[in-house]
mmCIF file of C-alpha atoms in Angstrom:
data_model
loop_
_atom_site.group_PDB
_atom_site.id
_atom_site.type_symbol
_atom_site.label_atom_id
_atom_site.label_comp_id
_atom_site.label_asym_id
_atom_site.label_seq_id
_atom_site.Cartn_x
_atom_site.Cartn_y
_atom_site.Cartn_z
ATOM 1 C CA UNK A 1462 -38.277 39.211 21.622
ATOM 2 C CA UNK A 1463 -38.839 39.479 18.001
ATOM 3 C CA UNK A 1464 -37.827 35.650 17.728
ATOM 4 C CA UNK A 1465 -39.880 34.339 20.152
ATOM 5 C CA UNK A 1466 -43.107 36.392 18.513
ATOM 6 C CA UNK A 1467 -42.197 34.854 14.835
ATOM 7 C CA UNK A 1468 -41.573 31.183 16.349
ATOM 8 C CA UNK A 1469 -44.709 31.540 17.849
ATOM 9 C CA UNK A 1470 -46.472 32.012 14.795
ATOM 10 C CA UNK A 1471 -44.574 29.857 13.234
ATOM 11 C CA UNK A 1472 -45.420 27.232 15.582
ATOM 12 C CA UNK A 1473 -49.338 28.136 15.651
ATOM 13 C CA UNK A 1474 -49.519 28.126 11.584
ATOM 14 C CA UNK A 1475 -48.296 24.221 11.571
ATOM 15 C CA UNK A 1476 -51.034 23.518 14.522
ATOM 16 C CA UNK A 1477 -53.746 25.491 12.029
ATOM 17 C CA UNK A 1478 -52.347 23.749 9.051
ATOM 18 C CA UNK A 1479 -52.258 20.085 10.705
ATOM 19 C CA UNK A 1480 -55.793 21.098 12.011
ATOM 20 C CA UNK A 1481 -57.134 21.801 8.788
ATOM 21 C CA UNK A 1482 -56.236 18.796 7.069
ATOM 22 C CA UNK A 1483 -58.019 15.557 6.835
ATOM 23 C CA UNK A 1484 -57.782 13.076 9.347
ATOM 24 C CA UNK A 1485 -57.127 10.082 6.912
ATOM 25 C CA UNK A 1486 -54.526 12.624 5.118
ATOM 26 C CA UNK A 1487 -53.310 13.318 8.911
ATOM 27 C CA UNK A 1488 -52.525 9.537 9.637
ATOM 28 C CA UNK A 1489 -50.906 8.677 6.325
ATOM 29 C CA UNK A 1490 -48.480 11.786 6.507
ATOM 30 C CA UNK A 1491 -47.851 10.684 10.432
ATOM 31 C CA UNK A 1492 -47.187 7.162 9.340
ATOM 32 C CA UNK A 1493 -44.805 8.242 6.596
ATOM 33 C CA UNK A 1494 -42.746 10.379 8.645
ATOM 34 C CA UNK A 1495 -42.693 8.001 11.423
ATOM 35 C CA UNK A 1496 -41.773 4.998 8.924
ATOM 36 C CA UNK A 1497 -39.028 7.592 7.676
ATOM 37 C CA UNK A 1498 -37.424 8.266 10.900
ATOM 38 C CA UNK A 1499 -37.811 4.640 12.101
ATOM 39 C CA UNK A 1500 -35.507 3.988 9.218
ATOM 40 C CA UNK A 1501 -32.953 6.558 9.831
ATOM 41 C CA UNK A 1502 -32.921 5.710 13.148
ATOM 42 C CA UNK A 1503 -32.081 2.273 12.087
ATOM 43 C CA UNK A 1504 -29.506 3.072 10.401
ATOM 44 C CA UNK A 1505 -28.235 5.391 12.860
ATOM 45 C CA UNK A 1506 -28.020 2.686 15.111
ATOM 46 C CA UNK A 1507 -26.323 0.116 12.401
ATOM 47 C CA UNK A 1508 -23.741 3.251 12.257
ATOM 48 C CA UNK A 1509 -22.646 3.140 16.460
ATOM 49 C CA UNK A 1510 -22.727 -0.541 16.363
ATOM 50 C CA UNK A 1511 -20.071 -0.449 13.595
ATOM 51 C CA UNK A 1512 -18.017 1.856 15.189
ATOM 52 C CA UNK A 1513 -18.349 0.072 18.762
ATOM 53 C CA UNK A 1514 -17.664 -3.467 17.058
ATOM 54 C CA UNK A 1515 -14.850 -1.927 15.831
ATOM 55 C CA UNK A 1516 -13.466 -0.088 18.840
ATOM 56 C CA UNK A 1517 -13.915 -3.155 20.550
ATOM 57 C CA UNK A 1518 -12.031 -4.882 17.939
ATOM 58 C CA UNK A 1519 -9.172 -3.129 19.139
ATOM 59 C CA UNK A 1520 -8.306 -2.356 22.402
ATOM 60 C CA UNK A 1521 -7.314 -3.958 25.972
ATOM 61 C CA UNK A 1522 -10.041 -5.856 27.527
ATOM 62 C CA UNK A 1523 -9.286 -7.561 31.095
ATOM 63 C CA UNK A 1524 -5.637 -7.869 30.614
ATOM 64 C CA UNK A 1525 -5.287 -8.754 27.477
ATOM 65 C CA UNK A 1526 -4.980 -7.000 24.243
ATOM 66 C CA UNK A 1527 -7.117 -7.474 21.164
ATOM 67 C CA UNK A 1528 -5.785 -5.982 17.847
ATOM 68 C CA UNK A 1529 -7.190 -6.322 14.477
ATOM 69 C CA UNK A 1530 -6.531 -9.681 13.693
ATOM 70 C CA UNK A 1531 -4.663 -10.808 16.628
ATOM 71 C CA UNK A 1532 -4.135 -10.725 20.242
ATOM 72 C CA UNK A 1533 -1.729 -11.872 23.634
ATOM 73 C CA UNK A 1534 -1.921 -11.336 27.315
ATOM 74 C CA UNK A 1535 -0.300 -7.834 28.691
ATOM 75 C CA UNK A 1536 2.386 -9.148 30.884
ATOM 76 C CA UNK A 1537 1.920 -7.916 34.551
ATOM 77 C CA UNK A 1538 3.308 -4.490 35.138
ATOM 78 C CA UNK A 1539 2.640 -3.435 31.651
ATOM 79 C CA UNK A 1540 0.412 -0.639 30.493
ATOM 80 C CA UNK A 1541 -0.381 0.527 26.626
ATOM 81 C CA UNK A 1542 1.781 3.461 26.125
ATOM 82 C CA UNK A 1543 0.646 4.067 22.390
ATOM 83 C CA UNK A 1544 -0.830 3.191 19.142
ATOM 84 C CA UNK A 1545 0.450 5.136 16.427
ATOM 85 C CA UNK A 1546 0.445 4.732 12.782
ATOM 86 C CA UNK A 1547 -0.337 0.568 13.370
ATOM 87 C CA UNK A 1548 2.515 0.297 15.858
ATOM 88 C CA UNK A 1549 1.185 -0.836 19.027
ATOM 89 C CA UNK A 1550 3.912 -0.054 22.200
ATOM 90 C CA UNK A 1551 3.629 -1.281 25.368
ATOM 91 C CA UNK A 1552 5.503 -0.324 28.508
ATOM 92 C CA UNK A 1553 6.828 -1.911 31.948
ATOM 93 C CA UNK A 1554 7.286 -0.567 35.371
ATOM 94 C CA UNK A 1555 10.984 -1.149 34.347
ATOM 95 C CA UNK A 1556 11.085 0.531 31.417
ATOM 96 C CA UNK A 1557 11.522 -2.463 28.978
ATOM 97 C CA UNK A 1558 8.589 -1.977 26.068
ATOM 98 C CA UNK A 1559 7.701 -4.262 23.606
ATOM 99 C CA UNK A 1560 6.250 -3.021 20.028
ATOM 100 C CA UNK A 1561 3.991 -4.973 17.819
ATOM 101 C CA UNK A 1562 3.007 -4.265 14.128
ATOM 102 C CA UNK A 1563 0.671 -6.697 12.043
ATOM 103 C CA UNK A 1564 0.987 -6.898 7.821
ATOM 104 C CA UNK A 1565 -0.778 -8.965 5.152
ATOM 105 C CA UNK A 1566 1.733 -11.903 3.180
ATOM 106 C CA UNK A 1567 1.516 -14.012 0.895
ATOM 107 C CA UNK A 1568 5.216 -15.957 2.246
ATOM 108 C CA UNK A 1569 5.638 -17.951 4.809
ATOM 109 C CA UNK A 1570 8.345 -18.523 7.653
ATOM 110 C CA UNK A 1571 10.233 -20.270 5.201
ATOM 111 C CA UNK A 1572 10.597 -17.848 2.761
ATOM 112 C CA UNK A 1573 10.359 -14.562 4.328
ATOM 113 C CA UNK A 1574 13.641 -12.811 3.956
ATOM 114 C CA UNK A 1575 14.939 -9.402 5.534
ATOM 115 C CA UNK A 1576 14.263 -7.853 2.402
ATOM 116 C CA UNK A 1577 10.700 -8.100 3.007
ATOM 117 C CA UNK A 1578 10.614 -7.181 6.506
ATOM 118 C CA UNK A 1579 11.918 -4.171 5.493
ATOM 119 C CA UNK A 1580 9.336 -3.903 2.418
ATOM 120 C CA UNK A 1581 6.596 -4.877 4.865
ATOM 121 C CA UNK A 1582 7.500 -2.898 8.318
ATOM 122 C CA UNK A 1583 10.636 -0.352 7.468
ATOM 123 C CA UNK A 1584 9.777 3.194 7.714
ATOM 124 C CA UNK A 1585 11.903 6.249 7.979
ATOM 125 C CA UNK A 1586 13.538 5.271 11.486
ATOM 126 C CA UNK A 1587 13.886 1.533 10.306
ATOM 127 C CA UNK A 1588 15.703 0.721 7.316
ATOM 128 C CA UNK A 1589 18.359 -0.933 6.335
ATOM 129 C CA UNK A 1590 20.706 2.102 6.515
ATOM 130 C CA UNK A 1591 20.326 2.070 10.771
ATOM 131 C CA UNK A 1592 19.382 -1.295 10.978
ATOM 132 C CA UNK A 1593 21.352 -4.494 11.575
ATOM 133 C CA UNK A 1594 19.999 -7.666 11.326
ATOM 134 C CA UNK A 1595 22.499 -10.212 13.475
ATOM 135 C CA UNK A 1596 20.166 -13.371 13.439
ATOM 136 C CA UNK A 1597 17.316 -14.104 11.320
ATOM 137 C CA UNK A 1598 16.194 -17.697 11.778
ATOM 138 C CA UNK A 1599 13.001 -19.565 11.554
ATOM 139 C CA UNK A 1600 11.290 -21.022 14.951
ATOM 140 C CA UNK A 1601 8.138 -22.310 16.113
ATOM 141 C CA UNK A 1602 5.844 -19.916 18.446
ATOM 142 C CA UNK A 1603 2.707 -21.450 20.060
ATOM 143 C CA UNK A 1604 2.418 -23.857 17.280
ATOM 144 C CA UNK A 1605 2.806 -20.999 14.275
ATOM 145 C CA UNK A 1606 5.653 -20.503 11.910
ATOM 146 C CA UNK A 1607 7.938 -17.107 12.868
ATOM 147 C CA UNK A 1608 11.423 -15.875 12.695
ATOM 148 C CA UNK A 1609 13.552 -15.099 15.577
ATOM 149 C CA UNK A 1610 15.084 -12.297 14.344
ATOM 150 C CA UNK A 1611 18.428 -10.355 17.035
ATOM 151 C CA UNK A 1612 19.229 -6.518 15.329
ATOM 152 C CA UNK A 1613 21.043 -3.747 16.754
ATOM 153 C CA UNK A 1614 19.771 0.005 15.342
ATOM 154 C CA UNK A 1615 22.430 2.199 15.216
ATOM 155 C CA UNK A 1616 21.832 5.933 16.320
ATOM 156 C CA UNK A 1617 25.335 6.939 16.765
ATOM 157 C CA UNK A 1618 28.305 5.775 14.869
ATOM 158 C CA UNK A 1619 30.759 7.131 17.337
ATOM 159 C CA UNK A 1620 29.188 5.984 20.516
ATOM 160 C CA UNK A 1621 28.292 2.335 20.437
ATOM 161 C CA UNK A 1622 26.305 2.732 23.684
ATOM 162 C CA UNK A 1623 23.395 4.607 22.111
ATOM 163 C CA UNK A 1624 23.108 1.725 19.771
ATOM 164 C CA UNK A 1625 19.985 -0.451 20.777
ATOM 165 C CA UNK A 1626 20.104 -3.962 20.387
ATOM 166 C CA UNK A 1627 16.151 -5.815 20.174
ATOM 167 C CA UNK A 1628 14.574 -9.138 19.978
ATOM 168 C CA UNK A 1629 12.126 -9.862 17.509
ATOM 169 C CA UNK A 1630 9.330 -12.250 16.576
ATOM 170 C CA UNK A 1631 7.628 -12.466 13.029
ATOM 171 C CA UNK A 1632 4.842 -14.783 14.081
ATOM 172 C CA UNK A 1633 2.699 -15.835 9.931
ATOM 173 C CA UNK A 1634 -0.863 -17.199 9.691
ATOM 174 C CA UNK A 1635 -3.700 -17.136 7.271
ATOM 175 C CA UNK A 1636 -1.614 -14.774 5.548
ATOM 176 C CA UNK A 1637 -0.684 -12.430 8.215
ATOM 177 C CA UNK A 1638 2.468 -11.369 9.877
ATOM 178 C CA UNK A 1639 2.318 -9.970 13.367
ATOM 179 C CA UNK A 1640 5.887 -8.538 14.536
ATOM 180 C CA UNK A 1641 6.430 -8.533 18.186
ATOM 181 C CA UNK A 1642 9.956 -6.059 19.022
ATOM 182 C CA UNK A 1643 11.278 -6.211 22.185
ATOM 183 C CA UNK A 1644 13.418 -3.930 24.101
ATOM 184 C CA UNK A 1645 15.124 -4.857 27.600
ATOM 185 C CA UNK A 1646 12.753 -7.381 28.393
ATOM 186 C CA UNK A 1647 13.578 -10.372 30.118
ATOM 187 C CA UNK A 1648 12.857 -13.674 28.533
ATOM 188 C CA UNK A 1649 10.393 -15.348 30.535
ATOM 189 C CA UNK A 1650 7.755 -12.441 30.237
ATOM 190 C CA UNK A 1651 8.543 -13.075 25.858
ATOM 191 C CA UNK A 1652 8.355 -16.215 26.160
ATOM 192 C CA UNK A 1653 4.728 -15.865 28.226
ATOM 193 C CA UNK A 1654 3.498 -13.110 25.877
ATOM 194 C CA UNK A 1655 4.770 -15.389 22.567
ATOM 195 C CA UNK A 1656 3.038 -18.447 24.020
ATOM 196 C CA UNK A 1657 0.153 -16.372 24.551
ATOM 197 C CA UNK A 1658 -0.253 -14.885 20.628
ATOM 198 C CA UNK A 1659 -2.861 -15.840 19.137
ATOM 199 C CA UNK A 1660 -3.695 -14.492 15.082
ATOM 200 C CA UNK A 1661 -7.030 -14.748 13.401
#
């Protein structure tokens, strides 16, 4: 009760004090504090479009998925599982996923070596200590440079059948890489996603 009394007054001193003052005094203060929160609001709004641009940057959008700096039709029957630390996995009805990772370069197709895929896209659970490049050759993919690159990653020394073998893509343009891993997948959804990649 004791709030409501002293927001009362509160309230009816600003009324006196607005009351009080001149009317010219009255309009310039109005006009000032209305130019003021025009401008915040301005930038308040400069703020959210940002953002939105951004999430809209990244993201799937009628069937096909838009990442920053690139983007390929979703194959029927496959849903975005997760994005995690620039790792973007996507999964079938079937189970099969595909993975895809984006870096900057200055190489090309040409002379991109395993070395710096693993300088570019190794972490702790792909390195060269698990990870066994079989084939590692350069191709053409929707009229870009990549590598066609066949590994197995070993999780089990002993038991050969927890050992996963992948297909991978290292698509380059206007000094990008965008890796595209895939796991049980048959080839003519890659081939349909590949043709569909576009960068920039």
């Amino acid at each position: 009760m004791l709030k409501k009394i002293f927001v009362l007054l509160l309230a009816l001193s600003f009324t006196l004090a607005f009351a009080a003052c001149d009317k010219d005094d009255t309009t310039s203060e109005v006009s000032t504090e209305s130019q003021a929160v025009s401008e915040a609001e301005s930038e308040d709004e400069s703020d959210i479009e940002s953002e939105v641009s951004e999430e809209v940057l990244s993201g799937v959008v009628d069937g096909t998925y838009y990442g920053v700096g690139y983007s390929f039709d979703i194959p029927e029957g496959y849903e975005l599982l997760m994005e995690m630390e620039g790792k973007i996995i996507f999964m079938g009805e079937d189970f099969s996923m595909f993975m895809t990772m984006i870096a900057d370069t200055e190489k090309s197709a040409s002379g991109y070596t395993e070395e710096d895929f693993f300088t570019d896209f190794g972490d702790d659970n792909t390195d060269a200590d698990n990870m066994y490049i079989t084939s590692f050759e350069v191709v053409e993919i929707a009229g870009m440079d990549a590598i066609h690159m066949e590994y197995i990653e070993e999780y089990d020394e002993e038991d050969e059948e927890n050992n996963i073998s992948q297909t991978s893509y290292l698509v380059f343009k206007s000094g990008k890489v965008v890796v595209v891993g895939f796991y049980m997948t048959e080839d003519e959804i890659i081939t349909a996603l590949m043709d569909s990649l576009s960068i920039g």
